[in-house]
XYZ file of C-alpha atoms in Angstrom:
355
model
C 16.795 33.148 93.588
C 14.662 34.795 96.672
C 15.512 39.178 96.209
C 14.105 41.552 98.385
C 12.170 44.274 97.006
C 13.882 47.295 95.790
C 13.061 50.577 97.368
C 11.265 52.777 95.153
C 7.945 54.374 96.948
C 9.820 56.532 99.542
C 11.928 58.131 96.475
C 9.210 58.684 94.355
C 6.984 60.239 97.248
C 9.770 62.627 97.606
C 9.920 63.606 94.635
C 6.147 64.760 94.557
C 6.572 66.240 97.385
C 9.577 68.212 96.684
C 9.745 68.733 93.529
C 6.487 68.353 91.442
C 3.719 69.940 94.211
C 5.682 73.065 95.163
C 5.564 73.872 91.195
C 1.725 73.113 90.956
C 0.599 75.125 93.933
C 3.011 77.967 93.502
C 1.323 78.241 89.910
C -2.479 76.785 91.084
C -2.730 76.891 94.917
C -6.210 75.454 94.424
C -5.726 72.704 91.851
C -7.033 69.657 92.618
C -4.671 67.464 92.109
C -4.036 63.809 92.601
C -0.564 61.970 92.289
C 0.576 58.917 92.598
C 2.747 55.780 91.331
C 0.560 54.282 89.085
C 0.528 52.663 85.625
C 3.029 50.547 84.780
C 5.706 48.949 85.956
C 7.114 46.369 88.376
C 7.746 48.809 91.044
C 4.011 49.845 90.930
C 3.353 45.824 91.910
C 5.428 45.863 94.998
C 7.508 43.503 92.650
C 11.009 45.519 91.437
C 14.332 44.559 91.968
C 17.544 45.608 91.214
C 17.364 43.865 88.053
C 14.266 46.413 87.356
C 16.039 49.145 87.485
C 17.626 48.524 84.194
C 15.327 49.601 82.032
C 11.875 51.783 81.964
C 12.539 52.660 85.930
C 12.741 55.865 87.517
C 11.117 59.038 88.765
C 7.696 58.378 87.798
C 4.281 59.730 88.496
C 0.874 59.993 87.567
C -0.756 63.514 88.055
C -4.180 63.975 87.673
C -6.032 67.140 87.148
C -9.279 68.468 85.734
C -9.328 67.895 81.879
C -8.905 71.751 81.082
C -5.983 72.155 83.208
C -4.000 68.870 81.603
C -2.531 70.428 78.994
C -1.143 74.076 80.936
C 0.456 71.766 83.745
C 1.950 69.148 81.405
C 3.685 72.615 79.788
C 4.803 74.251 83.130
C 6.290 71.027 84.370
C 8.471 70.161 81.602
C 9.475 73.300 81.446
C 10.508 73.813 85.019
C 10.889 70.599 86.869
C 14.773 70.663 87.536
C 17.241 67.999 85.739
C 17.503 65.480 88.654
C 16.146 64.581 92.201
C 18.213 63.006 94.914
C 20.654 62.168 92.646
C 18.275 60.688 89.704
C 17.673 61.955 86.252
C 14.518 63.455 86.328
C 14.591 62.657 82.358
C 15.233 59.356 80.923
C 14.577 57.034 77.895
C 12.127 54.313 78.142
C 11.318 51.569 75.432
C 8.588 53.738 74.297
C 10.439 56.947 73.843
C 14.245 56.411 72.951
C 14.518 60.057 73.947
C 15.170 61.347 77.453
C 11.516 62.472 78.888
C 9.868 63.869 81.523
C 8.900 60.618 83.782
C 5.325 62.331 85.218
C 2.159 61.391 82.942
C -0.244 64.476 83.108
C -3.479 63.258 82.507
C -7.213 63.567 83.816
C -8.933 60.952 86.167
C -11.761 59.999 83.057
C -8.794 59.449 80.539
C -6.568 57.227 82.902
C -9.233 54.967 83.675
C -10.134 55.037 79.953
C -6.600 54.064 79.196
C -6.322 51.383 81.319
C -9.349 49.772 82.291
C -11.432 50.756 79.724
C -14.513 52.654 82.014
C -15.933 55.577 81.633
C -16.256 57.669 84.852
C -19.669 59.596 83.679
C -22.106 56.533 84.337
C -22.096 53.573 86.754
C -19.895 50.535 85.805
C -22.027 47.551 83.961
C -21.261 43.537 83.918
C -19.211 44.071 80.167
C -17.183 46.240 82.126
C -15.715 43.777 84.383
C -15.888 41.241 81.518
C -13.333 43.530 79.486
C -11.084 44.502 82.432
C -7.523 42.759 83.067
C -6.141 41.779 86.581
C -3.364 43.472 85.509
C -5.115 46.586 83.988
C -6.902 46.945 87.375
C -3.793 46.477 89.055
C -2.438 49.600 87.318
C -5.092 51.879 88.983
C -5.199 50.083 92.716
C -2.125 48.644 93.095
C 0.643 51.918 93.536
C 0.302 54.091 96.037
C -1.487 57.342 96.014
C 0.213 60.545 97.668
C -2.245 62.914 97.282
C -6.033 63.255 96.019
C -7.570 66.784 96.728
C -10.858 65.716 94.858
C -11.154 62.342 95.920
C -12.132 60.978 92.979
C -9.394 58.334 92.085
C -9.677 57.101 95.253
C -12.957 56.278 95.169
C -12.694 54.833 91.751
C -9.750 52.549 93.390
C -13.058 51.473 96.094
C -14.859 50.400 93.103
C -11.932 48.644 91.239
C -11.217 46.295 94.488
C -12.703 43.610 93.205
C -15.536 41.750 90.987
C -19.507 42.026 92.142
C -20.650 38.499 93.729
C -22.360 37.671 90.535
C -19.587 38.986 88.199
C -16.538 36.547 90.593
C -19.528 33.430 90.205
C -19.378 33.914 85.708
C -15.497 34.820 86.188
C -15.674 31.352 88.288
C -17.465 29.295 86.123
C -16.082 30.109 83.090
C -12.396 29.029 84.279
C -14.187 25.444 85.601
C -15.891 25.131 81.887
C -12.915 25.312 80.601
C -10.963 22.813 82.956
C -14.076 20.271 82.567
C -13.915 21.164 78.502
C -9.771 19.756 78.125
C -9.339 18.422 81.273
C -9.966 14.198 78.995
C -7.347 15.238 76.226
C -4.441 14.959 78.784
C -5.133 11.227 78.117
C -6.539 10.972 74.948
C -3.333 12.909 73.440
C -1.235 10.933 75.683
C -2.933 7.608 74.784
C -2.422 8.561 71.173
C 1.374 8.926 71.920
C 0.977 12.736 71.588
C 3.104 13.488 74.437
C 3.923 17.336 73.515
C -0.113 17.778 73.273
C -0.680 16.231 76.701
C 1.578 18.364 78.124
C 0.560 21.325 76.359
C -2.964 20.667 77.125
C -2.043 19.791 80.765
C 0.222 23.794 81.046
C -3.616 25.297 79.732
C -5.047 24.151 82.983
C -2.825 24.798 84.886
C -2.951 28.338 83.858
C -7.224 27.899 84.578
C -6.474 26.421 87.883
C -4.358 29.219 88.699
C -6.620 31.780 87.257
C -9.558 29.908 90.087
C -7.307 30.194 92.750
C -6.782 33.956 92.338
C -10.321 34.498 91.668
C -11.341 32.496 94.744
C -8.261 34.920 97.088
C -10.399 37.391 95.355
C -6.682 38.987 93.932
C -6.424 40.760 90.705
C -4.124 38.577 88.763
C -1.102 40.267 87.222
C 0.487 39.990 83.426
C 1.988 36.563 82.743
C 5.687 38.213 84.034
C 4.271 37.936 87.830
C 1.089 35.464 87.605
C 3.287 32.667 89.315
C 5.010 34.865 91.377
C 1.513 36.222 92.712
C 0.140 33.055 93.210
C 3.009 31.729 95.302
C 1.414 34.046 98.184
C -2.209 32.798 97.606
C -3.788 30.612 99.955
C -5.192 28.321 97.003
C -1.236 28.021 96.378
C -0.691 26.217 99.845
C -2.460 22.955 98.616
C -2.801 23.280 94.914
C 0.816 24.640 93.724
C 2.933 21.489 94.450
C 0.603 18.932 92.657
C 0.399 22.044 90.163
C 3.952 21.767 89.809
C 3.830 18.023 89.758
C 2.207 17.362 86.692
C 4.036 20.011 84.741
C 7.470 17.704 85.543
C 5.037 14.597 85.027
C 7.033 12.386 82.335
C 3.861 10.422 81.251
C 0.139 11.318 80.938
C -1.207 9.158 83.788
C 0.995 10.861 86.288
C 0.339 14.446 84.529
C -3.534 13.067 84.688
C -3.767 12.099 88.750
C -1.445 15.829 89.469
C -4.241 17.990 87.989
C -7.340 15.813 89.460
C -5.477 16.486 92.628
C -5.208 19.709 92.657
C -8.620 20.520 91.238
C -9.952 18.609 94.473
C -7.906 20.859 96.941
C -9.227 23.719 94.999
C -12.582 22.609 94.915
C -12.191 22.333 98.996
C -11.034 25.872 99.594
C -13.865 26.892 97.449
C -16.296 25.119 99.567
C -14.432 27.009 102.530
C -15.140 30.372 101.368
C -18.609 29.791 100.730
C -19.301 28.621 97.134
C -21.030 25.748 96.253
C -19.173 22.356 94.435
C -20.024 19.429 92.770
C -19.207 16.444 93.963
C -17.474 13.744 93.203
C -15.640 16.491 91.043
C -13.165 13.642 89.292
C -15.530 11.320 87.200
C -14.503 9.034 84.229
C -14.962 9.819 80.696
C -17.700 8.007 79.560
C -16.324 4.549 79.590
C -12.524 5.708 78.104
C -9.897 5.119 80.424
C -9.472 8.915 80.906
C -10.340 10.906 83.813
C -13.046 14.015 82.895
C -14.539 16.968 85.600
C -18.095 17.209 86.811
C -20.006 20.421 85.713
C -18.966 22.717 88.258
C -19.895 26.002 86.381
C -23.162 24.907 86.590
C -23.558 24.901 90.240
C -21.648 28.057 90.320
C -24.693 30.011 88.320
C -27.518 27.853 90.093
C -30.139 30.789 91.154
C -27.543 33.686 90.457
C -28.844 36.769 89.072
C -26.767 37.515 86.081
C -28.576 40.262 84.882
C -27.314 41.920 81.804
C -25.089 38.900 82.003
C -27.957 36.679 81.434
C -27.546 35.042 78.004
C -23.510 35.732 77.023
C -21.704 32.715 76.748
C -19.711 31.504 79.819
C -16.604 32.285 78.821
C -15.564 34.459 81.759
C -13.695 37.647 81.749
C -11.114 38.144 78.381
C -8.438 37.649 79.698
C -9.739 33.744 80.570
C -10.153 33.457 76.691
C -7.603 35.639 75.296
C -3.725 36.046 76.155
C -1.742 38.134 73.474
C -0.384 40.297 75.340
C -0.471 43.486 72.764
C -4.452 43.340 72.661
C -4.768 42.689 76.513
C -2.906 45.859 77.168
C -5.377 47.371 74.768
C -8.588 48.922 76.739
C -10.224 50.079 73.441
C -10.127 46.751 71.707
C -10.648 44.192 74.771
C -13.910 46.600 75.095
C -14.806 46.832 71.367
C -14.351 42.429 71.632
C -16.720 42.290 74.669
C -18.886 44.762 73.595
C -19.386 42.725 70.288
C -20.337 39.619 72.184
C -22.702 41.421 74.485
C -24.450 42.400 71.163
C -24.771 39.241 69.215
C -25.490 37.005 72.518
C -28.960 36.600 71.578
C -28.185 34.677 68.478
C -25.082 33.328 69.933
C -24.817 29.654 71.454
C -22.137 29.118 73.490
C -23.208 28.320 76.857
C -21.987 24.262 77.348
C -24.652 21.899 78.020
């Protein structure tokens, strides 16, 4: 059922300008403060509705101040913010804090970015930084409204994080195509052995990878699983790919599943060409002499002649969210960073490059 967006930005904006900002500037008139509705929450993505209000929803703000001011500003707000604003409580319980707590996150730009995207603000972004990010993590920085930014620091970082550098986008696309190339023949191989459940599982994995390619071609960060399909429906990629993807998931027999996914991939390849990226033709090919289809090596043409810089020699897996999907792990920026850094340090002796 379609639902209308639940109004929230204006409420939180008024909370900042009518309550929080006056408290801060009365005490610290020159404070280099930035504030917005950032971080977690469906309302940050503009996807909240009436149901969203039943938990973890309320007057929540992120207030960014210089590191030396974080503790004193947090203490001041906890002491003097009134109990309600426009009839809504300013302190409420959440799933991570059962006791009613002020819904204002006070932190520094550096700490906020480290906690979300795992990047250090004191240096330029590197290729490994991009691989350790998830779309949801980036959206928690760039998707929500910023109401004020006196120093301009968070605004500058939001602009830097709008999209991958071109070589990283190519690398990410190559990783998603490679995964599809590796698994596509197994739709028929499992189905022909009577393992229809196994065939369905592989088809579903490929559907997810196809949708990831759609996000990459349309230069949109993908949110986490709850909203992954919702946002995909809005993408240009979905115009031709969504119907065959649904057909593949609904198919009762593996040949229909294989045909539908082949149609989706062919449409996606045409879209890839339309945005100026290389493709390989023909895309769908027989799998040796077996009665199954396979996908031509699209990953190779995407990386041909591309200067990968520090990504040279790194396994062509793409960003971490393309090959790891445990929500608790992907939510942890330190874990993502450690895994990617581990791959980077060992790449010289690791051969995962498709051949």
